[in-house]
Coordinates of C-alpha atoms in Angstrom, one line a residue:
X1 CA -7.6 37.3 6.6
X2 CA -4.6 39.0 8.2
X3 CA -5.5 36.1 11.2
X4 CA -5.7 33.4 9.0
X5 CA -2.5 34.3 8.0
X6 CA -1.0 34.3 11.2
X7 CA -2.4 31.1 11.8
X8 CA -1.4 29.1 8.9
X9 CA 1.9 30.2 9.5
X10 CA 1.5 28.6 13.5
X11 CA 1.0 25.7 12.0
X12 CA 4.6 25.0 10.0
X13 CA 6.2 27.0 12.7
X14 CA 8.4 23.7 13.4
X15 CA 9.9 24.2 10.4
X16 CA 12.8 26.6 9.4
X17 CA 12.4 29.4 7.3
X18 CA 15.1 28.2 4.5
X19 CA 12.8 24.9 4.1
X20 CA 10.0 27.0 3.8
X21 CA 11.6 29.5 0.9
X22 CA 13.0 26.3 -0.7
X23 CA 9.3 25.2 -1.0
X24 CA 8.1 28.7 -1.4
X25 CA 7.2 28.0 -5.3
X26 CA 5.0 25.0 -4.1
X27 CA 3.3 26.7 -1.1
X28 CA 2.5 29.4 -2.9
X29 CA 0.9 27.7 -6.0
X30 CA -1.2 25.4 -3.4
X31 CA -2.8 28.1 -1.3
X32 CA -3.3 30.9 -3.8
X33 CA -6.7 30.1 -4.7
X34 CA -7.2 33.8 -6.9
X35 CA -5.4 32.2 -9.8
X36 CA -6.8 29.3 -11.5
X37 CA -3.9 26.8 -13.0
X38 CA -5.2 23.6 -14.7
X39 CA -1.4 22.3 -14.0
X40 CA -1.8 23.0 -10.6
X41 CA -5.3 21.2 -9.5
X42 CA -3.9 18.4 -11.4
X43 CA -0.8 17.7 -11.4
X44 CA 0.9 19.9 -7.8
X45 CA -0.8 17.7 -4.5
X46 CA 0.2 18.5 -1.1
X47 CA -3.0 19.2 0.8
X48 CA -4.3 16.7 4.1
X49 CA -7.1 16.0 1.2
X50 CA -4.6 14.8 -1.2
X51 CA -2.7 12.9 1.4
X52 CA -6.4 11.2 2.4
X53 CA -6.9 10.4 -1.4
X54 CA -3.2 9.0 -1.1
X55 CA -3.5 6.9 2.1
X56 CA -7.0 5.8 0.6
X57 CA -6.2 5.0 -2.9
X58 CA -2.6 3.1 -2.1
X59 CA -4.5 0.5 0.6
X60 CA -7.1 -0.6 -1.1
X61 CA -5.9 -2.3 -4.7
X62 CA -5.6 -5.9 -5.5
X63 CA -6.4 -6.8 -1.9
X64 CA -9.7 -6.1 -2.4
X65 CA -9.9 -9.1 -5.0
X66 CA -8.0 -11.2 -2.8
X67 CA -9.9 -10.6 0.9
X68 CA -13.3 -13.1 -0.5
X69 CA -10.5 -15.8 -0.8
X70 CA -9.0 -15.1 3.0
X71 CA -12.6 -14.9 3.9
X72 CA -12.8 -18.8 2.6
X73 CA -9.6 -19.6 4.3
X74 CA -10.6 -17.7 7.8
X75 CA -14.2 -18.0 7.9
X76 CA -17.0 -15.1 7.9
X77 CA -16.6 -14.2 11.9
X78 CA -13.2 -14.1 11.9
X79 CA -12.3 -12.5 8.3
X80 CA -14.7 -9.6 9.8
X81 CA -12.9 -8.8 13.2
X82 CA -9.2 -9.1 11.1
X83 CA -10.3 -6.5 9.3
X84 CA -11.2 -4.4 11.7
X85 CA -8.4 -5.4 14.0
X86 CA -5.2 -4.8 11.9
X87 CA -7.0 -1.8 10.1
X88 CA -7.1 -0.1 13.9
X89 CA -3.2 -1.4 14.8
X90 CA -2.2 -0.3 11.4
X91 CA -3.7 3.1 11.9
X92 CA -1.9 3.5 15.1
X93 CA 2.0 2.7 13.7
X94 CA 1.3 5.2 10.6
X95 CA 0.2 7.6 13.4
X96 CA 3.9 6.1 15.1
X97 CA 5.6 7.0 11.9
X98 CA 4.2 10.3 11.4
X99 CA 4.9 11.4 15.1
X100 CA 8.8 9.3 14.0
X101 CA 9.1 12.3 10.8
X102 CA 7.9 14.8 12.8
X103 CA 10.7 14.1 15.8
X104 CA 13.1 13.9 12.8
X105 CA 12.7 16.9 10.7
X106 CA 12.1 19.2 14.1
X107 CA 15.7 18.1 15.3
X108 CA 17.1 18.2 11.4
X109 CA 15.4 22.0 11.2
X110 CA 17.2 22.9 14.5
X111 CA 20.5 22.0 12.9
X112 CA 19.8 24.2 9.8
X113 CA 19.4 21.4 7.0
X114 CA 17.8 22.1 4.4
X115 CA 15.5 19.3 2.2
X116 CA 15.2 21.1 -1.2
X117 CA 14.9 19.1 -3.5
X118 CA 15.5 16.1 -1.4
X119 CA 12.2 13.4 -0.4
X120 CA 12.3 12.3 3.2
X121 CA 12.3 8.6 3.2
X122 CA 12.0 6.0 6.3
X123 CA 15.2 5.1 6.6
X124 CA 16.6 8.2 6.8
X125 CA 13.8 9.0 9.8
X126 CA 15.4 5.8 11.1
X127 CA 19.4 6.8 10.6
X128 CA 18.3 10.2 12.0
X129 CA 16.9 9.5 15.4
X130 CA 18.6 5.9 16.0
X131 CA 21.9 5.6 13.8
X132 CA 23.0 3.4 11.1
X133 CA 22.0 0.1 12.1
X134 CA 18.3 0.8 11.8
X135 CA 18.9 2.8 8.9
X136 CA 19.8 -0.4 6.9
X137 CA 17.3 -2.6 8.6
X138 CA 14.8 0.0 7.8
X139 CA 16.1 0.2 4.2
X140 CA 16.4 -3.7 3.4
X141 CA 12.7 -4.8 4.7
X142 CA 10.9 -1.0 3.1
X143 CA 12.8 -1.7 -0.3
X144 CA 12.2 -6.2 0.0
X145 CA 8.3 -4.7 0.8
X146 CA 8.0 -2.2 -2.0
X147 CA 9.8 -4.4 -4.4
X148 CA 7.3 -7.3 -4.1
X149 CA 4.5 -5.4 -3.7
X150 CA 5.1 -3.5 -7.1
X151 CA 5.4 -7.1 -8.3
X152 CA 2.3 -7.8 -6.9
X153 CA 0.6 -5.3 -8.9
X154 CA 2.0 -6.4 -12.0
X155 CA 0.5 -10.1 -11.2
X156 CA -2.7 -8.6 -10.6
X157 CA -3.1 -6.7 -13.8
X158 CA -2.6 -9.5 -15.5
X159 CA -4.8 -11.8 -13.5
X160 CA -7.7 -9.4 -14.2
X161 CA -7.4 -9.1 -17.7
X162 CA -7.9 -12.2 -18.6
X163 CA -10.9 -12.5 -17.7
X164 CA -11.8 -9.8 -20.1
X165 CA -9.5 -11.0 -22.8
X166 CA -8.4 -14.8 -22.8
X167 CA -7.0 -15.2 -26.2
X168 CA -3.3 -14.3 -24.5
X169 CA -1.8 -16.2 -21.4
X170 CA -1.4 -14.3 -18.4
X171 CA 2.6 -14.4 -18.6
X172 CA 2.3 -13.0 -21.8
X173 CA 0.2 -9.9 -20.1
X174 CA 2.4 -9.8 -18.0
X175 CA 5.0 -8.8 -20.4
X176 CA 2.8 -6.5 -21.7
X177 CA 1.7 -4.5 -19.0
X178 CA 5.5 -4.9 -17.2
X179 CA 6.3 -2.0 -19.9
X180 CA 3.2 -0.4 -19.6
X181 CA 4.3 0.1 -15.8
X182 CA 7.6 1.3 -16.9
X183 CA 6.2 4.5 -17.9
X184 CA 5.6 5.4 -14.1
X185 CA 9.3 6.2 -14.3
X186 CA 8.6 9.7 -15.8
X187 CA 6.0 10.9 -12.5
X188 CA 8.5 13.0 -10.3
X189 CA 7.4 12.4 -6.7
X190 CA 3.7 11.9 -4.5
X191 CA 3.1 15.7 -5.8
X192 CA 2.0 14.5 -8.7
X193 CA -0.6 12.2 -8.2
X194 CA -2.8 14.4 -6.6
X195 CA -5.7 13.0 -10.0
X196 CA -4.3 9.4 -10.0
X197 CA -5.1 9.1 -6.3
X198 CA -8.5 10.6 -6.9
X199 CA -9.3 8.7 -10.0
X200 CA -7.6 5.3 -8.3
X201 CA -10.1 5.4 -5.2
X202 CA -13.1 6.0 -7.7
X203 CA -12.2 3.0 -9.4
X204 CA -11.8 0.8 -6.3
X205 CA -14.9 2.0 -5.4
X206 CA -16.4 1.0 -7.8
X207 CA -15.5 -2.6 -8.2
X208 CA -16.3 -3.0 -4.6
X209 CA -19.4 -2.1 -5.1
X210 CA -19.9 -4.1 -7.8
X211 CA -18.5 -7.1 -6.1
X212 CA -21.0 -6.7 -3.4
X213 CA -23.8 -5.9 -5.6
X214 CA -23.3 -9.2 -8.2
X215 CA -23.0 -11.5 -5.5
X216 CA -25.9 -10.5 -3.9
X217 CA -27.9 -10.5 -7.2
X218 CA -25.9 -14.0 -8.3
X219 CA -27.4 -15.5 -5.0
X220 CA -25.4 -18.6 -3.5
X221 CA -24.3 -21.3 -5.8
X222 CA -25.8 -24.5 -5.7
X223 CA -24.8 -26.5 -2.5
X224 CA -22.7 -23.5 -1.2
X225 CA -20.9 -25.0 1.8
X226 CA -18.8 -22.3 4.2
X227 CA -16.6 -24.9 6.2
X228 CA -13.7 -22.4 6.8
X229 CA -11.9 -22.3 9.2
X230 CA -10.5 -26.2 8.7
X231 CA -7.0 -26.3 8.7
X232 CA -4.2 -24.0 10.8
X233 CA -2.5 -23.5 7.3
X234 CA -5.1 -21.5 5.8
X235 CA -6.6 -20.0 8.7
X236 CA -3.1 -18.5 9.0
X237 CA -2.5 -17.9 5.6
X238 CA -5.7 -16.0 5.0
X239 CA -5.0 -13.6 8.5
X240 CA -1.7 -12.6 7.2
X241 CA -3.4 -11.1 3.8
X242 CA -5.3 -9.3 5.7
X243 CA -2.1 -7.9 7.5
X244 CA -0.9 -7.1 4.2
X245 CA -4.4 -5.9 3.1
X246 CA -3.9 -2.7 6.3
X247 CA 0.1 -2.2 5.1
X248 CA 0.0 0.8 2.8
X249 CA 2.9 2.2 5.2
X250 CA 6.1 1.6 3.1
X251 CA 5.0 5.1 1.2
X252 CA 4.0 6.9 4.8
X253 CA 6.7 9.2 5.0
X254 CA 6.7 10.2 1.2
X255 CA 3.3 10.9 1.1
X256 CA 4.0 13.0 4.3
X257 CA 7.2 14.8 3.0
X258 CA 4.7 15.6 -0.3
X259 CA 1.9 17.5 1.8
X260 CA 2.5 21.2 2.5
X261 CA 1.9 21.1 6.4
X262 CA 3.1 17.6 7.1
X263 CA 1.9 18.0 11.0
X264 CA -1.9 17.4 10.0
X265 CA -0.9 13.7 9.1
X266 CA -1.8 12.3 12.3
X267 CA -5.2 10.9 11.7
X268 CA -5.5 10.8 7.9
X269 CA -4.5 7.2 7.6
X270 CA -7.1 6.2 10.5
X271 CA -10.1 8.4 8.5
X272 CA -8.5 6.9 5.3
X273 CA -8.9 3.5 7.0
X274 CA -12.3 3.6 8.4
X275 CA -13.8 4.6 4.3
X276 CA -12.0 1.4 3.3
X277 CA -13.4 -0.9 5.6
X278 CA -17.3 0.6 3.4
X279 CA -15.3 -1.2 0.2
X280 CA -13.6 -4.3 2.2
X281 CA -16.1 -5.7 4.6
X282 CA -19.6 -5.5 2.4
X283 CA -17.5 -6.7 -0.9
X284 CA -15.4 -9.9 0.8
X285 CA -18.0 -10.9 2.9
X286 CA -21.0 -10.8 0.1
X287 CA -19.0 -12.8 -2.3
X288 CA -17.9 -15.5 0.4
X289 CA -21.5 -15.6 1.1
X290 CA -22.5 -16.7 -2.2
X291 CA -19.5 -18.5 -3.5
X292 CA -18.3 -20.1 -0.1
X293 CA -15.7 -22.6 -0.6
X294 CA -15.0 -22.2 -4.2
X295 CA -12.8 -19.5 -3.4
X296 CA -10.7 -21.9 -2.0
X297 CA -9.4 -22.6 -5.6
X298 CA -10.1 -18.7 -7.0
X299 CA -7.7 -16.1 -5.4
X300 CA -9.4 -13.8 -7.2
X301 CA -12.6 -12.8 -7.0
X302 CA -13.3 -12.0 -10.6
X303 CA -12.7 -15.4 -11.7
X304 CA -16.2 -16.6 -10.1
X305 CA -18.0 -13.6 -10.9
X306 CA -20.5 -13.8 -14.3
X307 CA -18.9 -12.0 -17.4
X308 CA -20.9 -9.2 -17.7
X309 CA -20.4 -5.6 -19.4
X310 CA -19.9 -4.6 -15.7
X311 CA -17.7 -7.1 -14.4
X312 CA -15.9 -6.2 -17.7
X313 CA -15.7 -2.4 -16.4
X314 CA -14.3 -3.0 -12.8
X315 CA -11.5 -5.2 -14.4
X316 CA -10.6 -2.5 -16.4
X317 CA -11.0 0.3 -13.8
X318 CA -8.7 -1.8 -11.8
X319 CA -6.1 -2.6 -14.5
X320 CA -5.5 1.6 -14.2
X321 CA -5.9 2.0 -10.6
X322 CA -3.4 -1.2 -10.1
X323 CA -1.2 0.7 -12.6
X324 CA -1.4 3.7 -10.2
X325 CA -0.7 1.8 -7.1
X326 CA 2.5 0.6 -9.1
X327 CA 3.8 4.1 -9.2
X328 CA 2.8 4.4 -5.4
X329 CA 5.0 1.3 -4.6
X330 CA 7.9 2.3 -7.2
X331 CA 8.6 5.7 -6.3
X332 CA 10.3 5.3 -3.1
X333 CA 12.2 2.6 -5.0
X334 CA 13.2 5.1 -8.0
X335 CA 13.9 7.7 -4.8
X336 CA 16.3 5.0 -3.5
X337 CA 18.2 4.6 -6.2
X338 CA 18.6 8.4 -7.7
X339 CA 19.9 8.3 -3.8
X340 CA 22.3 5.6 -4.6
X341 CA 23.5 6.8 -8.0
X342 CA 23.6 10.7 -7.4
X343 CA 20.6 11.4 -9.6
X344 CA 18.3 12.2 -6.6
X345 CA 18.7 16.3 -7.7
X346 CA 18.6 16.6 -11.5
X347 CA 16.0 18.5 -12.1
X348 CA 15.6 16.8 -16.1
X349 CA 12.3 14.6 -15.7
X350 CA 13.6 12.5 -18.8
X351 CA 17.4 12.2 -17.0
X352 CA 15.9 10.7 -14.0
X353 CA 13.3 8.8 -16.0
X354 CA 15.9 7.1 -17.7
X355 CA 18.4 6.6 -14.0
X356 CA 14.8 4.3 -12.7
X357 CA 14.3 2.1 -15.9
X358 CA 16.7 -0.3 -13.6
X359 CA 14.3 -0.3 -11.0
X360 CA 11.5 -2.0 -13.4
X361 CA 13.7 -4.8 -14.6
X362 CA 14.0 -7.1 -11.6
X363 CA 10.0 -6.4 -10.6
X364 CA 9.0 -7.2 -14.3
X365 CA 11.2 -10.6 -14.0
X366 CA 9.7 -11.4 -10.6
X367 CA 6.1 -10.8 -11.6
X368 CA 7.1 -13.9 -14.7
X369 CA 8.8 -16.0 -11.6
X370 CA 6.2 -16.2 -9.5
X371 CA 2.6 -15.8 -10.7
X372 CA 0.4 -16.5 -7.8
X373 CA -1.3 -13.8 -7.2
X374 CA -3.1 -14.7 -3.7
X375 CA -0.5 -16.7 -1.9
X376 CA 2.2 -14.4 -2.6
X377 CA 0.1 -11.6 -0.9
X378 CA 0.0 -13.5 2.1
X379 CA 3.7 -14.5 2.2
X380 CA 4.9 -11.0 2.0
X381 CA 2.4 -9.8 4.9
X382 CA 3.9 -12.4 6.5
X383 CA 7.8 -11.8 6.1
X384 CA 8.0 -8.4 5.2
X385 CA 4.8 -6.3 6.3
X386 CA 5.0 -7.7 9.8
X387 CA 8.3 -5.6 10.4
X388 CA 7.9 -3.0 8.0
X389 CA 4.1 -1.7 9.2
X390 CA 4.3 -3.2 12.7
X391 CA 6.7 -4.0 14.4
X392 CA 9.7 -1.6 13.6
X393 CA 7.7 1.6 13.7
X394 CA 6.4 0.8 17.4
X395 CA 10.2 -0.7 18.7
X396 CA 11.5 2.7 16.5
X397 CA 8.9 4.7 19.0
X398 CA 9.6 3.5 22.0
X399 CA 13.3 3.5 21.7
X400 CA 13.2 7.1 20.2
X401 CA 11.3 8.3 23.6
X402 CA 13.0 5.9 25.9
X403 CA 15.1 8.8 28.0
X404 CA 12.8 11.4 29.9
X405 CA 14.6 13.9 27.9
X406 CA 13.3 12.9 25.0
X407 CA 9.7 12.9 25.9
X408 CA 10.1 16.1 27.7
X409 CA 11.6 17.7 24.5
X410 CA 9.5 15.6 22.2
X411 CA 7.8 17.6 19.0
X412 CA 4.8 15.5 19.3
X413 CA 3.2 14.2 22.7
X414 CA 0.8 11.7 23.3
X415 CA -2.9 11.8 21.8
X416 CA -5.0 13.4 24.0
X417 CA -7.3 9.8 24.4
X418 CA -4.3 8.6 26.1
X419 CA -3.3 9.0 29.9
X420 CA 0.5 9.3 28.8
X421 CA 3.4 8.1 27.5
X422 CA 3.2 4.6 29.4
X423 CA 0.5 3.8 28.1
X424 CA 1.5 4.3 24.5
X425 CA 4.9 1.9 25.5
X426 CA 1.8 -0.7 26.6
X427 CA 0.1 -0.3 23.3
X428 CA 3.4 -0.7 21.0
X429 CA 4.4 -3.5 23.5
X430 CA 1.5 -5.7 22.6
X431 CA 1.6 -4.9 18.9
X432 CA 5.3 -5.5 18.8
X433 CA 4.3 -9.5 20.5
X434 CA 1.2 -10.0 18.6
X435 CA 2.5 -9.6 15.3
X436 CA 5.7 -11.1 16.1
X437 CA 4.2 -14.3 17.3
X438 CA 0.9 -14.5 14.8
X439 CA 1.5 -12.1 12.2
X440 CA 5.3 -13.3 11.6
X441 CA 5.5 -16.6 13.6
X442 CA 2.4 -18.2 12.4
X443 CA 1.8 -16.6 9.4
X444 CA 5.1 -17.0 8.2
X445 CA 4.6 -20.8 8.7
X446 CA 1.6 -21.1 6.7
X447 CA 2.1 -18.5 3.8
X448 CA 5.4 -19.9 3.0
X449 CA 4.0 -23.3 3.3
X450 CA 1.0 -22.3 1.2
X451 CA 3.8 -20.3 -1.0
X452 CA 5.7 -23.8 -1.9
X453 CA 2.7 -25.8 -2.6
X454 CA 1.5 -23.5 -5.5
X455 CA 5.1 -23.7 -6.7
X456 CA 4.7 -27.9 -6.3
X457 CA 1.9 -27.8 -8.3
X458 CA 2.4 -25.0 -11.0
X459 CA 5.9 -25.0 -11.2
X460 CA 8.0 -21.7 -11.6
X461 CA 7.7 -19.5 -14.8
X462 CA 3.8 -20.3 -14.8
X463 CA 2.3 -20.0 -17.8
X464 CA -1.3 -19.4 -17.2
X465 CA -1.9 -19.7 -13.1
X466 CA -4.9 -20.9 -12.0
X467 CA -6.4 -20.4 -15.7
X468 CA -9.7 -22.2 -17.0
X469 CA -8.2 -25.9 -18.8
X470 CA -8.2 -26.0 -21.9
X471 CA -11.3 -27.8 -23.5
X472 CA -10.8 -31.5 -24.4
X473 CA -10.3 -32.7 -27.9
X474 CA -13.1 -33.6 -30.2
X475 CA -13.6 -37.5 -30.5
X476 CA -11.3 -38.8 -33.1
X477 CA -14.1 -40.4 -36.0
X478 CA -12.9 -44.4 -36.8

């Protein structure tokens, strides 16, 4: 034991003692396993398993109902290799920002500072090892990111519940489960979701397998046709949700700051990765398979589906794991702004609770704005995941380790699959031009351009997008 010990404590050896006794409480209740605490296997996360869970549970929401529609914008082939792809280049920048924290609390430990009771967050890795300027860049396209993609999960929930319940308008579920959402506001930090992350990839894993196993037992609609790809627009459009689809990063360094040795991050978003590709590739490519180009006119996947006591439960399992992956999305946000208003150290969970309701607001008015629930996935891959995911974490890493210096002093050297340090400037290079030119250049062309149609022809403040019509009036009797 008295080895183990000494081992464990190798591990965090990059991290001062003060951070260590300000954390004391939490490393202590996480690896003394002699004492069983309901409180704590529920509620007190930091383990690489619930990071894992994390990582898992925060990629794969709403996306998944959205990827059979890209799959009839991209086509079977190419939807396929996307996935596989951006799921690899967006396993290498969370490894990029892991190494990024890493550099950053090393030099911040050397210099004494102590983070009780203070969450890491990306811009601060960014102020910390490049200055201010990449500080607010790094602030404006993480908070743009989070902020729409909590509004995307409040679009979803309401999409997918009525198909279970139609008798209510989806913008008047969306009012209801905006203030359901709200109550995320009283979870303190990525501690406490060690159950919600376990209980959120159970659910996705189950309506991906459902997904995959209704199509296959629907069979292919009459006349299926599978023309995609057809037109630059969609092909585009339908690449850049898949960009979004491998873009859990925005939470990256929270999730990391949350884990009690946050060195053994490295490959949990890669492992993480590899189980969602079992949910993404079987589900999207089954349904495309037997739907084909009706997806073309049904972002989400549940719409074409047959209403059955099943279908029922994966709509509901994903109405709680989508209001999970709000919380996931909304807690850097509600870091933010305790940041911004002084409220990041009270200790009161109802004090802070109330300091994020202002947080909620302008996501609940979005999610009544704009209602459409695929397109707007694929606009913010476009605009805002390009940079946040790709291309700022690999320009961060090769501007952090441009000097000799640096790499010679550097906390974390290259993987060992690599020759060196060129060769990881090579990698980010070409991640850095690809996603510039297609993810952002491209896909920014076609996702806004898809974007503006669906407000052409539904018009802001949607009532009911993409709902069944209404059935037509009985014959008037003469």
């Amino acid at each position: 034991m008295l080895g183990q010990k000494q081992a464990e404590e190798a591990i965090v050896s990059n991290f001062s003692e003060t951070e260590i006794e300000g954390r004391g409480d939490e490393l202590k209740e996480s690896e003394d396993h002699s004492v069983f605490s309901v409180k704590s296997f529920l509620w007190h996360g930091g383990s690489v398993w619930d990071a894992w869970f994390s990582c898992a549970s925060n990629q794969v929401a709403q996306v998944l109902l959205t990827l059979p529609y890209s799959f009839s914008q991209l086509g079977m082939v190419s939807g396929i290799l996307l996935q596989v792809f951006y799921g690899l280049i967006g396993s290498w920048t969370a490894y990029l920002i892991s190494v990024l924290y890493i550099e950053y609390r090393t030099r911040k430990e050397k210099e004494n500072v102590n983070f009780k009771n203070h969450v890491i967050q990306w811009f601060e890795v960014l102020d910390g090892l490049l200055g201010p300027y990449w500080k607010a860049i790094g602030l404006a396209f993480n908070c743009t990111f989070l902020l729409f993609g909590s509004v995307i999960q409040l679009i979803g929930c309401a999409s997918n519940i009525y198909y279970v319940n139609d008798h209510l308008d989806k913008r008047t579920w969306t009012y209801i489960f905006g203030a359901c959402c709200a109550t995320t506001v009283f979870i303190p930090s990525f501690h406490n979701y060690r159950i919600w992350s376990f209980l959120g990839l159970g659910m996705t894993t189950y309506t991906a397998w459902y997904m995959t196993i209704a199509s296959v037992a629907h069979g292919q609609v009459d006349n299926v046709q599978h023309s995609a790809p057809t037109k630059a627009v969609l092909y585009f459009t339908g690449a850049t949700n898949i960009l979004y689809t491998f873009g859990g990063h925005a939470v990256t360094v929270e999730i990391m700051h949350a884990m009690w040795k946050p060195q053994k991050f490295k490959y949990i978003y890669l492992i993480a990765t590899v189980y969602v590709f079992t949910l993404t590739l079987p589900s999207a490519s089954t349904v495309y398979w037997a739907f084909g180009d009706e997806l073309l006119n049904h972002s989400n996947a549940f719409s074409l589906l047959p209403k059955t006591r099943w279908r029922d439960a994966a709509v509901i399992l994903m109405l709680i794991h989508q209001f999970i992956t709000f919380g996931f999305a909304c807690t850097p946000l509600y870091f933010v702004w305790e940041k911004v208003i002084g409220m990041h150290d009270t200790k009161s969970i109802c004090l802070r609770a109330l300091a994020r309701l202002p947080v909620v607001i302008p996501i609940w008015f979005l999610a009544i704005i704009f209602p459409f629930f695929g397109p707007i996935n694929s606009a913010v891959g476009a605009l805002l995941v390009s940079f946040t995911v790709y291309i700022i974490p690999s320009l961060a890493h090769m501007l952090t380790y441009r000097k000799a210096s640096a790499r010679q002093n550097a906390a974390e050297k290259p993987p060992k699959f690599l020759p060196g340090w060129t060769a990881m400037f090579v990698i980010n290079t070409f991640i850095v031009i690809w996603v510039l030119i297609v993810g952002f250049g491209f896909g920014g062309w076609a996702s806004v351009t898809n974007f503006v149609r669906q407000v052409d022809s539904f018009g802001l403040f949607a009532k009911c997008y993409q709902c069944k019509p209404p059935p037509p009036p009985p014959p008037q009797k003469h």
